PDB file of C-alpha atoms and ligand atoms in Angstrom:
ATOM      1  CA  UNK A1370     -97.196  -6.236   5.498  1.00  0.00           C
ATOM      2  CA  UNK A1371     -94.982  -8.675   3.620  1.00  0.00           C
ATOM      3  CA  UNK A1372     -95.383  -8.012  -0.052  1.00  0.00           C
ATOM      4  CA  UNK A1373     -93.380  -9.615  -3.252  1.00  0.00           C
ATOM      5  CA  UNK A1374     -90.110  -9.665  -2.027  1.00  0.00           C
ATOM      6  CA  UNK A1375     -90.633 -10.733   1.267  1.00  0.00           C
ATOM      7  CA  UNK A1376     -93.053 -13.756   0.169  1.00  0.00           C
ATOM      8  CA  UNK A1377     -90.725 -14.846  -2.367  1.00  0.00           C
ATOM      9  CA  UNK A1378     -87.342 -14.920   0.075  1.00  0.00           C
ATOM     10  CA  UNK A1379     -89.267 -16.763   2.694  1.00  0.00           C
ATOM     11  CA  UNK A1380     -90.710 -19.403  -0.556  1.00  0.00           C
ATOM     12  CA  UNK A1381     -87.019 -19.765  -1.485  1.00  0.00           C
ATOM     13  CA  UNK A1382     -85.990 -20.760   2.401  1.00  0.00           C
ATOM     14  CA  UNK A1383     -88.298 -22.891   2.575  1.00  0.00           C
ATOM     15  CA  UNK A1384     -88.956 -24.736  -0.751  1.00  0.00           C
ATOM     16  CA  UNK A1385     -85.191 -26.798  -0.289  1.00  0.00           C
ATOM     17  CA  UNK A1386     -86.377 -27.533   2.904  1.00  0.00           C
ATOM     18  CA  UNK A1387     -89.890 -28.661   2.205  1.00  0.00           C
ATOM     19  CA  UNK A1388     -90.467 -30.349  -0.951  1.00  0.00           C
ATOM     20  CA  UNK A1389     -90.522 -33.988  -0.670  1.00  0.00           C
ATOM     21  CA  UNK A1390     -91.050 -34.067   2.844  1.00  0.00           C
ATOM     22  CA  UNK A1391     -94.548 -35.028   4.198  1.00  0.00           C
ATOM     23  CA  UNK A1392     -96.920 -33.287   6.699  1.00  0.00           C
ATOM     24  CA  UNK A1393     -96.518 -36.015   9.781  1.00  0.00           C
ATOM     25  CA  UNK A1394     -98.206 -34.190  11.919  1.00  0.00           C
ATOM     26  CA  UNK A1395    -100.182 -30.709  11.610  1.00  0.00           C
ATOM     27  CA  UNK A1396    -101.952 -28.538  14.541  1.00  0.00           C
ATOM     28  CA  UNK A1397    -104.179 -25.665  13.965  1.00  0.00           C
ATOM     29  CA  UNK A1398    -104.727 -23.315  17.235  1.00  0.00           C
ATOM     30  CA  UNK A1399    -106.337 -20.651  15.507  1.00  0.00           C
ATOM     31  CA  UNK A1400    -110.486 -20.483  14.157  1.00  0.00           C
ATOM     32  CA  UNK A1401    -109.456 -17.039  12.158  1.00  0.00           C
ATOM     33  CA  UNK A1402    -106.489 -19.031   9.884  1.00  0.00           C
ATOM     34  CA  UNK A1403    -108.861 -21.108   8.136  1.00  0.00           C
ATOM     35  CA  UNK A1404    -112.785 -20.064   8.694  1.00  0.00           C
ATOM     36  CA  UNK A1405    -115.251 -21.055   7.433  1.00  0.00           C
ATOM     37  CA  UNK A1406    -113.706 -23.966   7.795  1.00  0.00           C
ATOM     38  CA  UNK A1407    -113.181 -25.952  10.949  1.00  0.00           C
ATOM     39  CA  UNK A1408    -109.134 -26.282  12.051  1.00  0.00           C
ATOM     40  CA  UNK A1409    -108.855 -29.433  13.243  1.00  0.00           C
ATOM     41  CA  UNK A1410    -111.106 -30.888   9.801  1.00  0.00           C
ATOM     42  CA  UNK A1411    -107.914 -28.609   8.063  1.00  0.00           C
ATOM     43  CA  UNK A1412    -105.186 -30.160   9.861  1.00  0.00           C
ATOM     44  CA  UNK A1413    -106.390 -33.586   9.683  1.00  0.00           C
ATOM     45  CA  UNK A1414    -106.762 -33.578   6.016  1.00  0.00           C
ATOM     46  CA  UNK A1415    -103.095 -32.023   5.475  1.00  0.00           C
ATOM     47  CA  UNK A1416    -101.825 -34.952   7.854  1.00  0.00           C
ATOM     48  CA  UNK A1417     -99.889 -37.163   5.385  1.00  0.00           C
ATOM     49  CA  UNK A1418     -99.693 -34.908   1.941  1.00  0.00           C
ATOM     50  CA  UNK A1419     -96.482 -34.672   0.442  1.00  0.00           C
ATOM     51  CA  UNK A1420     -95.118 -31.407  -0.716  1.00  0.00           C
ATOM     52  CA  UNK A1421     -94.684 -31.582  -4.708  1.00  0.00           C
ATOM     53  CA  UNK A1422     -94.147 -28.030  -4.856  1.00  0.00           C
ATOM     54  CA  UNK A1423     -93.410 -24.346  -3.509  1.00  0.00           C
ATOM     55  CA  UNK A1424     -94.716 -21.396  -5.646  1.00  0.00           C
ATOM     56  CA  UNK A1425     -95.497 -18.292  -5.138  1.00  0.00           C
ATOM     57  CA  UNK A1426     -98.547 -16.333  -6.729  1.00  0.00           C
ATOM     58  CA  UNK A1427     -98.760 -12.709  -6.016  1.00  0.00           C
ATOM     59  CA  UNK A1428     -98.383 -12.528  -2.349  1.00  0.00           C
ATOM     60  CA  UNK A1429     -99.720 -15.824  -1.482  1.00  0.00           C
ATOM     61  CA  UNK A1430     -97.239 -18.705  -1.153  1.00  0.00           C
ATOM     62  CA  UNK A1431     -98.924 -22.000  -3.312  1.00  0.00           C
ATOM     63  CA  UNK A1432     -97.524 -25.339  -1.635  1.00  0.00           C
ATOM     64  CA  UNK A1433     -98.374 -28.072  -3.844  1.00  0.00           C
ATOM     65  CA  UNK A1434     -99.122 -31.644  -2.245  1.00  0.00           C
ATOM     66  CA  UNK A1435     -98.967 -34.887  -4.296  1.00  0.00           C
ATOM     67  CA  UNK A1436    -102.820 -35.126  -4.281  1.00  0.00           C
ATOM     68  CA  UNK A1437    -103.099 -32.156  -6.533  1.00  0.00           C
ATOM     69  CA  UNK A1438    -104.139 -30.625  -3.818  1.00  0.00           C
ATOM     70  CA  UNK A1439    -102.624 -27.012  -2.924  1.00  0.00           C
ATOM     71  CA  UNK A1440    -102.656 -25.103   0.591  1.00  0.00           C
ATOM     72  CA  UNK A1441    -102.420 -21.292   0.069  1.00  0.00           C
ATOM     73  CA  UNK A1442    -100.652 -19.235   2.935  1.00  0.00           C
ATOM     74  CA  UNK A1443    -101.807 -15.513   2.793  1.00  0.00           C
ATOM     75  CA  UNK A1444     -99.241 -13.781   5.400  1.00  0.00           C
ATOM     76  CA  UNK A1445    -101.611 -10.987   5.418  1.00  0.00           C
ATOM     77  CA  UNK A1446    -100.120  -8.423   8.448  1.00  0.00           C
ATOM     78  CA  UNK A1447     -98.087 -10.176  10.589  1.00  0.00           C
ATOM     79  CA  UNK A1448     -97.792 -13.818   9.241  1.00  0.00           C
ATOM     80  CA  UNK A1449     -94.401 -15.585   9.737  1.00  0.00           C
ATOM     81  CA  UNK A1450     -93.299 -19.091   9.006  1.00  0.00           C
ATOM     82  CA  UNK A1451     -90.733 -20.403  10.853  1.00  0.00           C
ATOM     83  CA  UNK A1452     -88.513 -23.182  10.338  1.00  0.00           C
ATOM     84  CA  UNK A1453     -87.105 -25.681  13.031  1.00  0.00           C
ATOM     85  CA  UNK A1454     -84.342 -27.681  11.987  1.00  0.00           C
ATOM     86  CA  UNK A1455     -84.649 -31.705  13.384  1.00  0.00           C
ATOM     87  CA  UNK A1456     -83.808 -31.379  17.285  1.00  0.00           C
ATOM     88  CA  UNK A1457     -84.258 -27.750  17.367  1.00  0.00           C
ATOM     89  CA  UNK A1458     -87.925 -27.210  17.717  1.00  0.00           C
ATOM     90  CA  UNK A1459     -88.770 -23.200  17.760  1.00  0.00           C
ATOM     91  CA  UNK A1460     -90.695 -22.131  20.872  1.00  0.00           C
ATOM     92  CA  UNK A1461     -92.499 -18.351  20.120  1.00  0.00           C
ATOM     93  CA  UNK A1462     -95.599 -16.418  21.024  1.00  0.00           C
ATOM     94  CA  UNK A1463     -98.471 -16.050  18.552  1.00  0.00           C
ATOM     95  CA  UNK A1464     -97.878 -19.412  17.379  1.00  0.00           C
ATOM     96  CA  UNK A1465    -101.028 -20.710  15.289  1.00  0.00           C
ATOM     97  CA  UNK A1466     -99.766 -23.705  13.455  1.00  0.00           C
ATOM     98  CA  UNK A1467     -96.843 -26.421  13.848  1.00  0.00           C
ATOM     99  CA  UNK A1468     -96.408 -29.043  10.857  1.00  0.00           C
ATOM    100  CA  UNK A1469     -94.223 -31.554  11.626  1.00  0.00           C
ATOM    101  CA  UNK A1470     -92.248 -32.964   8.471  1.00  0.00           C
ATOM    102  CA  UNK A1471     -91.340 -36.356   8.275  1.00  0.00           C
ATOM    103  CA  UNK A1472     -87.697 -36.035   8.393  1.00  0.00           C
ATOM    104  CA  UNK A1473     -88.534 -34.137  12.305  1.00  0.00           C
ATOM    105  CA  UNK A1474     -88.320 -30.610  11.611  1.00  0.00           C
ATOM    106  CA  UNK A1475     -91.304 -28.360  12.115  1.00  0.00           C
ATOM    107  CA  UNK A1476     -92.359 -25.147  10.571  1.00  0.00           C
ATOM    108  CA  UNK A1477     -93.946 -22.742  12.952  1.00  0.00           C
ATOM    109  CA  UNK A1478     -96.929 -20.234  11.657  1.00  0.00           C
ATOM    110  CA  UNK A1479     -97.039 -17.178  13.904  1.00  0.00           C
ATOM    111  CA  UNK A1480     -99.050 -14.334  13.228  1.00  0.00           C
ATOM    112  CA  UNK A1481     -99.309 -11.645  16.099  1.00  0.00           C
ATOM    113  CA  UNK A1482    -102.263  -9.650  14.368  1.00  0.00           C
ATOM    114  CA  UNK A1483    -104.017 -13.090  13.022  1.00  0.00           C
ATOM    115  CA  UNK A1484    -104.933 -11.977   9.879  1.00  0.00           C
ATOM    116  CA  UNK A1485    -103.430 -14.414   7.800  1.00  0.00           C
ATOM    117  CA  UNK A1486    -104.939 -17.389   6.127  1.00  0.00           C
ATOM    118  CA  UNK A1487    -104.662 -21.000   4.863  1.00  0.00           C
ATOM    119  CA  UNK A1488    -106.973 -22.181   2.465  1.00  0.00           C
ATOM    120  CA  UNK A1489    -106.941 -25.931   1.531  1.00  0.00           C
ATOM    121  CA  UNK A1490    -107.591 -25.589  -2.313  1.00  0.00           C
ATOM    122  CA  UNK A1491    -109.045 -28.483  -4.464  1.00  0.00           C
ATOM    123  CA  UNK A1492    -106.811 -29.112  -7.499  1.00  0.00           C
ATOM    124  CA  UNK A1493    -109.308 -27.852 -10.098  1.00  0.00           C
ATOM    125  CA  UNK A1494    -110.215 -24.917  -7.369  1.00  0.00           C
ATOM    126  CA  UNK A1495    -106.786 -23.231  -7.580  1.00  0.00           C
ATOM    127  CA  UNK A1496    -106.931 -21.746 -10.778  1.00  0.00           C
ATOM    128  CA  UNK A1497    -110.848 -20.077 -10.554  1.00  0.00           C
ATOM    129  CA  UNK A1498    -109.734 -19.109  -6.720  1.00  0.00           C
ATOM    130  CA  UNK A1499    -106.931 -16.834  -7.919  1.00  0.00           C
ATOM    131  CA  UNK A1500    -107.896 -15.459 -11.482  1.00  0.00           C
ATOM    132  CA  UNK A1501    -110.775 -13.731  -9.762  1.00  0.00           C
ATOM    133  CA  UNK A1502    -108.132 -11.834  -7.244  1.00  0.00           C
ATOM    134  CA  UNK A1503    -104.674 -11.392  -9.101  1.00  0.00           C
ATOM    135  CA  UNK A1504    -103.637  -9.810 -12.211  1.00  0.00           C
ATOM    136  CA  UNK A1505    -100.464 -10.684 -13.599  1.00  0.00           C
ATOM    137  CA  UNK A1506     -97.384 -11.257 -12.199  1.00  0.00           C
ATOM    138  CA  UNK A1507     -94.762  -8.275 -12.840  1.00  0.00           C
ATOM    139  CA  UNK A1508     -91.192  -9.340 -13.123  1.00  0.00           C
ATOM    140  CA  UNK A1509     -92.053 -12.133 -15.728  1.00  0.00           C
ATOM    141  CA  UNK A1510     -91.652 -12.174 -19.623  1.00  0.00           C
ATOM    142  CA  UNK A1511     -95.492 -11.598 -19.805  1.00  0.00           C
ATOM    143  CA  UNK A1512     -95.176  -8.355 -17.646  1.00  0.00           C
ATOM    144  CA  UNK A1513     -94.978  -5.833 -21.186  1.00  0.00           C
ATOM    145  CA  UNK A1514     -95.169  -2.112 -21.306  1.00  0.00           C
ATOM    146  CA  UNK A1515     -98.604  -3.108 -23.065  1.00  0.00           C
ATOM    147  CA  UNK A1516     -99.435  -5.226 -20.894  1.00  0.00           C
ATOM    148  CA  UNK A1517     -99.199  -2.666 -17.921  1.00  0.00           C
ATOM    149  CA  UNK A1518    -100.782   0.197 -20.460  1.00  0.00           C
ATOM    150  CA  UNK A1519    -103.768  -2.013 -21.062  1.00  0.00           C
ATOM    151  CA  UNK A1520    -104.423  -2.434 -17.124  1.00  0.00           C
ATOM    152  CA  UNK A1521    -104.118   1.096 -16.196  1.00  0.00           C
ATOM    153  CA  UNK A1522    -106.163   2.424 -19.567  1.00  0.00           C
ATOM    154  CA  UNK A1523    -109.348   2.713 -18.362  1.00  0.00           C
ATOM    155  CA  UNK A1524    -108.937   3.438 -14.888  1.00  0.00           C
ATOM    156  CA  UNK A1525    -109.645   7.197 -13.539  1.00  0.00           C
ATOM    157  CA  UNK A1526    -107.989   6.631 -10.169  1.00  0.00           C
ATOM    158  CA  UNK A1527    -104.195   7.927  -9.055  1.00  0.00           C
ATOM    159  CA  UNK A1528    -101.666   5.376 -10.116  1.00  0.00           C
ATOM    160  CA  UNK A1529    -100.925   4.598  -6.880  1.00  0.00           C
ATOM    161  CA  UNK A1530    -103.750   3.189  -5.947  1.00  0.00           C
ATOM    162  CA  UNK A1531    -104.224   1.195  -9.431  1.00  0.00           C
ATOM    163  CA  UNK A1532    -101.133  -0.750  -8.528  1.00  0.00           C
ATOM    164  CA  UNK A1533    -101.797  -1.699  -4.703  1.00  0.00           C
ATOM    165  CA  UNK A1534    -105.416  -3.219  -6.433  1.00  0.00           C
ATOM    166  CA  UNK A1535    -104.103  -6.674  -6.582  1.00  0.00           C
ATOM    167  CA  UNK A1536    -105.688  -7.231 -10.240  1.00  0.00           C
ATOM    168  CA  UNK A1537    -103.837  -4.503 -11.776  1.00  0.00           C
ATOM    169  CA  UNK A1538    -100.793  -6.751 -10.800  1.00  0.00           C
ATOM    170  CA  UNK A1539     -99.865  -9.544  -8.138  1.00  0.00           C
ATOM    171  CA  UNK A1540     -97.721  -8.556  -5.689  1.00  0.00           C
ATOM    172  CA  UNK A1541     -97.304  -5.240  -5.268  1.00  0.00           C
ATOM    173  CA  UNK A1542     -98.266  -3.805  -1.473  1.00  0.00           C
ATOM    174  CA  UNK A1543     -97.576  -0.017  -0.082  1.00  0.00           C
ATOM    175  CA  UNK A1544     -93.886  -0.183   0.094  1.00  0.00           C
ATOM    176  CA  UNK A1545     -93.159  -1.079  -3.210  1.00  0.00           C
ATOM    177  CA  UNK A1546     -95.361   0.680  -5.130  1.00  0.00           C
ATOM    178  CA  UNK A1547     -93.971   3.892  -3.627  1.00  0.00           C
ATOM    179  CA  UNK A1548     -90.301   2.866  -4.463  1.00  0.00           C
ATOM    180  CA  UNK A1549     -91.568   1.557  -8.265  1.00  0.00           C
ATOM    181  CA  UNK A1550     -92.993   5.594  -8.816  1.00  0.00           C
ATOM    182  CA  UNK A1551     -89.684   6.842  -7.729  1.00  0.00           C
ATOM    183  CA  UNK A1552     -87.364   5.001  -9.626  1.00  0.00           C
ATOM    184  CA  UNK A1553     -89.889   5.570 -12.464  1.00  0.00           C
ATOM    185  CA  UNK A1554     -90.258   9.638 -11.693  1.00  0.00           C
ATOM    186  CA  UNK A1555     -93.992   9.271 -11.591  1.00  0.00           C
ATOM    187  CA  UNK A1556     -96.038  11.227  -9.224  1.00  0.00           C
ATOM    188  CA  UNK A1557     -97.892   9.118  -7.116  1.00  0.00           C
ATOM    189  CA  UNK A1558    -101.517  10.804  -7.284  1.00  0.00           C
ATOM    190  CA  UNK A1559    -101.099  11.470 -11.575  1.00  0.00           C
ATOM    191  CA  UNK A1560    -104.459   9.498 -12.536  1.00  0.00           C
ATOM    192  CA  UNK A1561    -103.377   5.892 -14.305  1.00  0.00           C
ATOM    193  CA  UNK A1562    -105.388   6.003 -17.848  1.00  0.00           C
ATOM    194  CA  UNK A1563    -103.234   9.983 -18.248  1.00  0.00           C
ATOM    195  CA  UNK A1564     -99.994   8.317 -18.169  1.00  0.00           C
ATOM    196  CA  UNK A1565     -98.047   8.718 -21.276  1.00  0.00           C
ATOM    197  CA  UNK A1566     -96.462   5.765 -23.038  1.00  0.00           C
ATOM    198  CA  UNK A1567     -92.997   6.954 -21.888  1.00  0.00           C
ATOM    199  CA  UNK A1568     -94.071   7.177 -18.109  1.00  0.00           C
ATOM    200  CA  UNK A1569     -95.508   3.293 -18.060  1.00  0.00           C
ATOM    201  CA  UNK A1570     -92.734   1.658 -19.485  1.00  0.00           C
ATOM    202  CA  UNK A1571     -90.463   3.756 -16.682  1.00  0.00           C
ATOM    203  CA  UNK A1572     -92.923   1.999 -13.940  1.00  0.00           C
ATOM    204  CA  UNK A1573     -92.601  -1.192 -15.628  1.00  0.00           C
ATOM    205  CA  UNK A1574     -89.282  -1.016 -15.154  1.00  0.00           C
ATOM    206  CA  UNK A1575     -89.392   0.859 -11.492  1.00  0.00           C
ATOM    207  CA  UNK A1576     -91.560  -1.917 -10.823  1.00  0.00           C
ATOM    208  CA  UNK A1577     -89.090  -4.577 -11.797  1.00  0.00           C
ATOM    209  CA  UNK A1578     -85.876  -3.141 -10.053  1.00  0.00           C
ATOM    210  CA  UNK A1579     -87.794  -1.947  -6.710  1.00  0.00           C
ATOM    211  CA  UNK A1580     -88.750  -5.615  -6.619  1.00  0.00           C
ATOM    212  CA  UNK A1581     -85.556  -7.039  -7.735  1.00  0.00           C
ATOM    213  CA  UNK A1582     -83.861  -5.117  -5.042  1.00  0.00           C
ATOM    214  CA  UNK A1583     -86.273  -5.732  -2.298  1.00  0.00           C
ATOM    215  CA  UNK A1584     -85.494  -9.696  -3.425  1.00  0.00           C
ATOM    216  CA  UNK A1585     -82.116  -9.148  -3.075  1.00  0.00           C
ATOM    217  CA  UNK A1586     -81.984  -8.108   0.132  1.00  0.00           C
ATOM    218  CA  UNK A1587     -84.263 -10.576   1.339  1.00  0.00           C
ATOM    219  CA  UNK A1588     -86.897  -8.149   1.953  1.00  0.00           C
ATOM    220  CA  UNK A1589     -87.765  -5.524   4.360  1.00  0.00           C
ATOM    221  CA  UNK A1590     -88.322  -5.719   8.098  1.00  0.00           C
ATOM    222  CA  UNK A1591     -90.017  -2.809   9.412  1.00  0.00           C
ATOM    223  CA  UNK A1592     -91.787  -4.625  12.398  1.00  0.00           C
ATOM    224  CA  UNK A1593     -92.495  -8.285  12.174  1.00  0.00           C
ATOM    225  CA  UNK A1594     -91.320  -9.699   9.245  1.00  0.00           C
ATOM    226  CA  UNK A1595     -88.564 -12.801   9.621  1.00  0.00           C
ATOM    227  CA  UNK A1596     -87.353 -14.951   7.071  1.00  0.00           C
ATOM    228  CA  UNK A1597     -87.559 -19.006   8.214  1.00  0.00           C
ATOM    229  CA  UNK A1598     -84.499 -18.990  10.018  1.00  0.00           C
ATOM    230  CA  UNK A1599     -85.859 -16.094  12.587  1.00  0.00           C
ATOM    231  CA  UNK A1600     -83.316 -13.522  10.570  1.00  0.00           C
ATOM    232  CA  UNK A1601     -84.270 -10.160   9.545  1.00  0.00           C
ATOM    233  CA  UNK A1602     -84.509  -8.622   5.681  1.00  0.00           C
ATOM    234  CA  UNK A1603     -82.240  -5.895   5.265  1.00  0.00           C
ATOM    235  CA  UNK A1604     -84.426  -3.749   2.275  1.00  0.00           C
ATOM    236  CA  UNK A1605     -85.269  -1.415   5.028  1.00  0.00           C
ATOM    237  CA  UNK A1606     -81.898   0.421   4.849  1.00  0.00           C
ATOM    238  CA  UNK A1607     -82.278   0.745   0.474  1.00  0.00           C
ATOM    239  CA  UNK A1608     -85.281   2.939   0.426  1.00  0.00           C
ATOM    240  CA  UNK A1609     -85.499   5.717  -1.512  1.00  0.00           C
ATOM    241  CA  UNK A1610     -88.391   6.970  -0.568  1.00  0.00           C
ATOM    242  CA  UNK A1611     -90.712   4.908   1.798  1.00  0.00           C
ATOM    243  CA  UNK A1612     -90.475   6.006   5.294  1.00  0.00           C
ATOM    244  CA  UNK A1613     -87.685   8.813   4.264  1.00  0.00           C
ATOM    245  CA  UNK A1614     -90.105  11.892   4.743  1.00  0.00           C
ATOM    246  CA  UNK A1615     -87.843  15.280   5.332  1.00  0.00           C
ATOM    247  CA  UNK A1616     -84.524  13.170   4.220  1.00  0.00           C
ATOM    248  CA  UNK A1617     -82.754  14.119   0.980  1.00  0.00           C
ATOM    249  CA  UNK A1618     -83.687  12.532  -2.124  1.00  0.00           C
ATOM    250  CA  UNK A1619     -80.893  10.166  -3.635  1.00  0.00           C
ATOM    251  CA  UNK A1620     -81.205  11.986  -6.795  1.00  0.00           C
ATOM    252  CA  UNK A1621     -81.551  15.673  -6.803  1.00  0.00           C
ATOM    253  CA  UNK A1622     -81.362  15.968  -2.903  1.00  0.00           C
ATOM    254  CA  UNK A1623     -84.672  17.686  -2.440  1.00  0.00           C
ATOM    255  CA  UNK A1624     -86.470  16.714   0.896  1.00  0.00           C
ATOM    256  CA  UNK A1625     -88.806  13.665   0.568  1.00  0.00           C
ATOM    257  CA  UNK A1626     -92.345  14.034   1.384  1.00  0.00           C
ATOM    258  CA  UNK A1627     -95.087  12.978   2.620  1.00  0.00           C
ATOM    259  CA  UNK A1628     -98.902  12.576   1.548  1.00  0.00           C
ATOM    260  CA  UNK A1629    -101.779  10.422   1.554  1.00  0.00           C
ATOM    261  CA  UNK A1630    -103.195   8.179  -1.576  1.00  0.00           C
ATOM    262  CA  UNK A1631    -106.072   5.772  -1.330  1.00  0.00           C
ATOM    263  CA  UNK A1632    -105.954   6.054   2.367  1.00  0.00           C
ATOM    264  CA  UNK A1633    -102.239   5.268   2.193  1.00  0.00           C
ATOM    265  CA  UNK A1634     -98.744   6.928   3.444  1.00  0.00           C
ATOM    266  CA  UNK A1635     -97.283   7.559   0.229  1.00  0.00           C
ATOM    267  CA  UNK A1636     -93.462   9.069   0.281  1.00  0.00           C
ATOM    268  CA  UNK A1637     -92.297  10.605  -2.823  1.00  0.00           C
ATOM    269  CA  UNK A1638     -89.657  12.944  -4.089  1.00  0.00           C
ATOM    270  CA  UNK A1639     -91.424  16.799  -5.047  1.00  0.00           C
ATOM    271  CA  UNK A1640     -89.138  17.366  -7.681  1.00  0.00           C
ATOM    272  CA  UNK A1641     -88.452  14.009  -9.318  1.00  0.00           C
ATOM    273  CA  UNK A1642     -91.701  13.119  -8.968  1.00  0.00           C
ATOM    274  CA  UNK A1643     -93.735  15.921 -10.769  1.00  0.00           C
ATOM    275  CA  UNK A1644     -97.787  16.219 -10.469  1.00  0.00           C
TER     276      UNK A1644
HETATM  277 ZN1   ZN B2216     -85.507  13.842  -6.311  1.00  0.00          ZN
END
């Protein structure tokens, strides 16, 4: 499932590419990408908005229209948008949506498992819609030791599973969690309100790096995540841990294993990573 890093390469393809172009032309083949409401009601009203803006909150991408308007794009599972330069229109399988842009390039939605969503968000909506969902975002200047402390104080379960709860902190999804606690020497299953000062700053700043590295690699493909341009995300050959079960840790060498947390695969290093 794309989390962080792999939302915020495909916002950075794309935003060059999309803001100040207009939706010309928008089809919806697909009930489950925005129920309740009706597709064709969806596509008909983004028909002619103007792209102000591409942000990313958490792992939704937030593309900003010149009504004030704002259509929210939740990859979910699967989700991939796709983007077809003028006179090279992109023909794939699992295609849900096409918007045409008024310059005649299209980008292609494709989502094999059709989980994702887009939700057309009224301007005064936006803010209500996510505060009730996502914390804070990490990687920012508000993203403190105390802020982190303050989320995980009162809460009794493992700190693994604190951090995939997307109010603890936006953005953060299986992969990245597990590579935060290593870089932070944190066992995955230590309960989040025992953690010692020391220990939260360290996944503060496991957080920020695993991220920051996942980024710079324009994330990690492990089945069917593509950037825009079709091209795969190379974090997938970085990990430290995720995946890596029975492989020598990067650190001390010690064979990485293997457990479950919050229903979870959860890879972590036995010796760096003490319970
Ligand atoms: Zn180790």
């Amino acid at each position: 499932m794309p989390e962080l890093p792999e939302v915020e390469t495909v916002r950075r393809r794309l935003e060059p590419v999309l803001v100040g172009r207009s939706f010309e032309h928008v089809e919806i083949d697909d009930a489950r990408l925005t129920r309740p409401e009706d597709p064709a009601e969806v596509a008909a009203e983004l028909t002619g908005e103007r792209v102000t803006a591409l942000d990313r909150r958490g792992k939704y991408l937030v593309v900003r229209f010149g009504s004030g308007r704002v259509l929210l794009i939740h990859l979910r599972m699967t989700g991939n948008l796709l983007y077809a330069p003028p006179g090279q229109p992109v023909d794939v399988p699992h295609t849900r949506a096409v918007v045409k842009l008024d310059d005649g390039s299209d980008v292609v939605y494709r989502d094999i498992r059709r989980f994702g969503t887009w939700l057309l968000v009224e301007p005064e909506g936006l803010d209500p819609y996510l505060a009730t969902r996502l914390g804070g975002e990490p990687m920012g200047r508000a993203f403190t030791t105390r802020a982190l402390s303050a989320k995980l104080a009162n809460r009794k379960a493992p700190v693994k599973a604190a951090l995939l709860d997307q109010r603890t902190l936006a953005g953060l999804g299986n992969i990245y969690v597990d590579e935060a606690l290593w870089r932070a020497r944190v066992h995955p299953l230590r309960p989040a309100r025992g953690l010692e000062h020391d220990e939260i700053k360290a996944i503060r700043d496991g957080i920020n790096k695993a991220l920051a590295a996942g980024i710079a690699r324009q994330g990690a493909t492990l089945r069917d995540y593509r950037q825009p341009d079709g091209s795969r995300g190379s974090m997938q050959k970085e990990f430290k841990v995720y995946g890596r079960d029975g492989e020598p840790c990067d650190r001390c060498g010690t064979p990485i294993e293997k457990t479950r947390v919050a229903g979870r695969g959860t890879w972590y290093c036995p010796t760096c990573q003490v319970r």
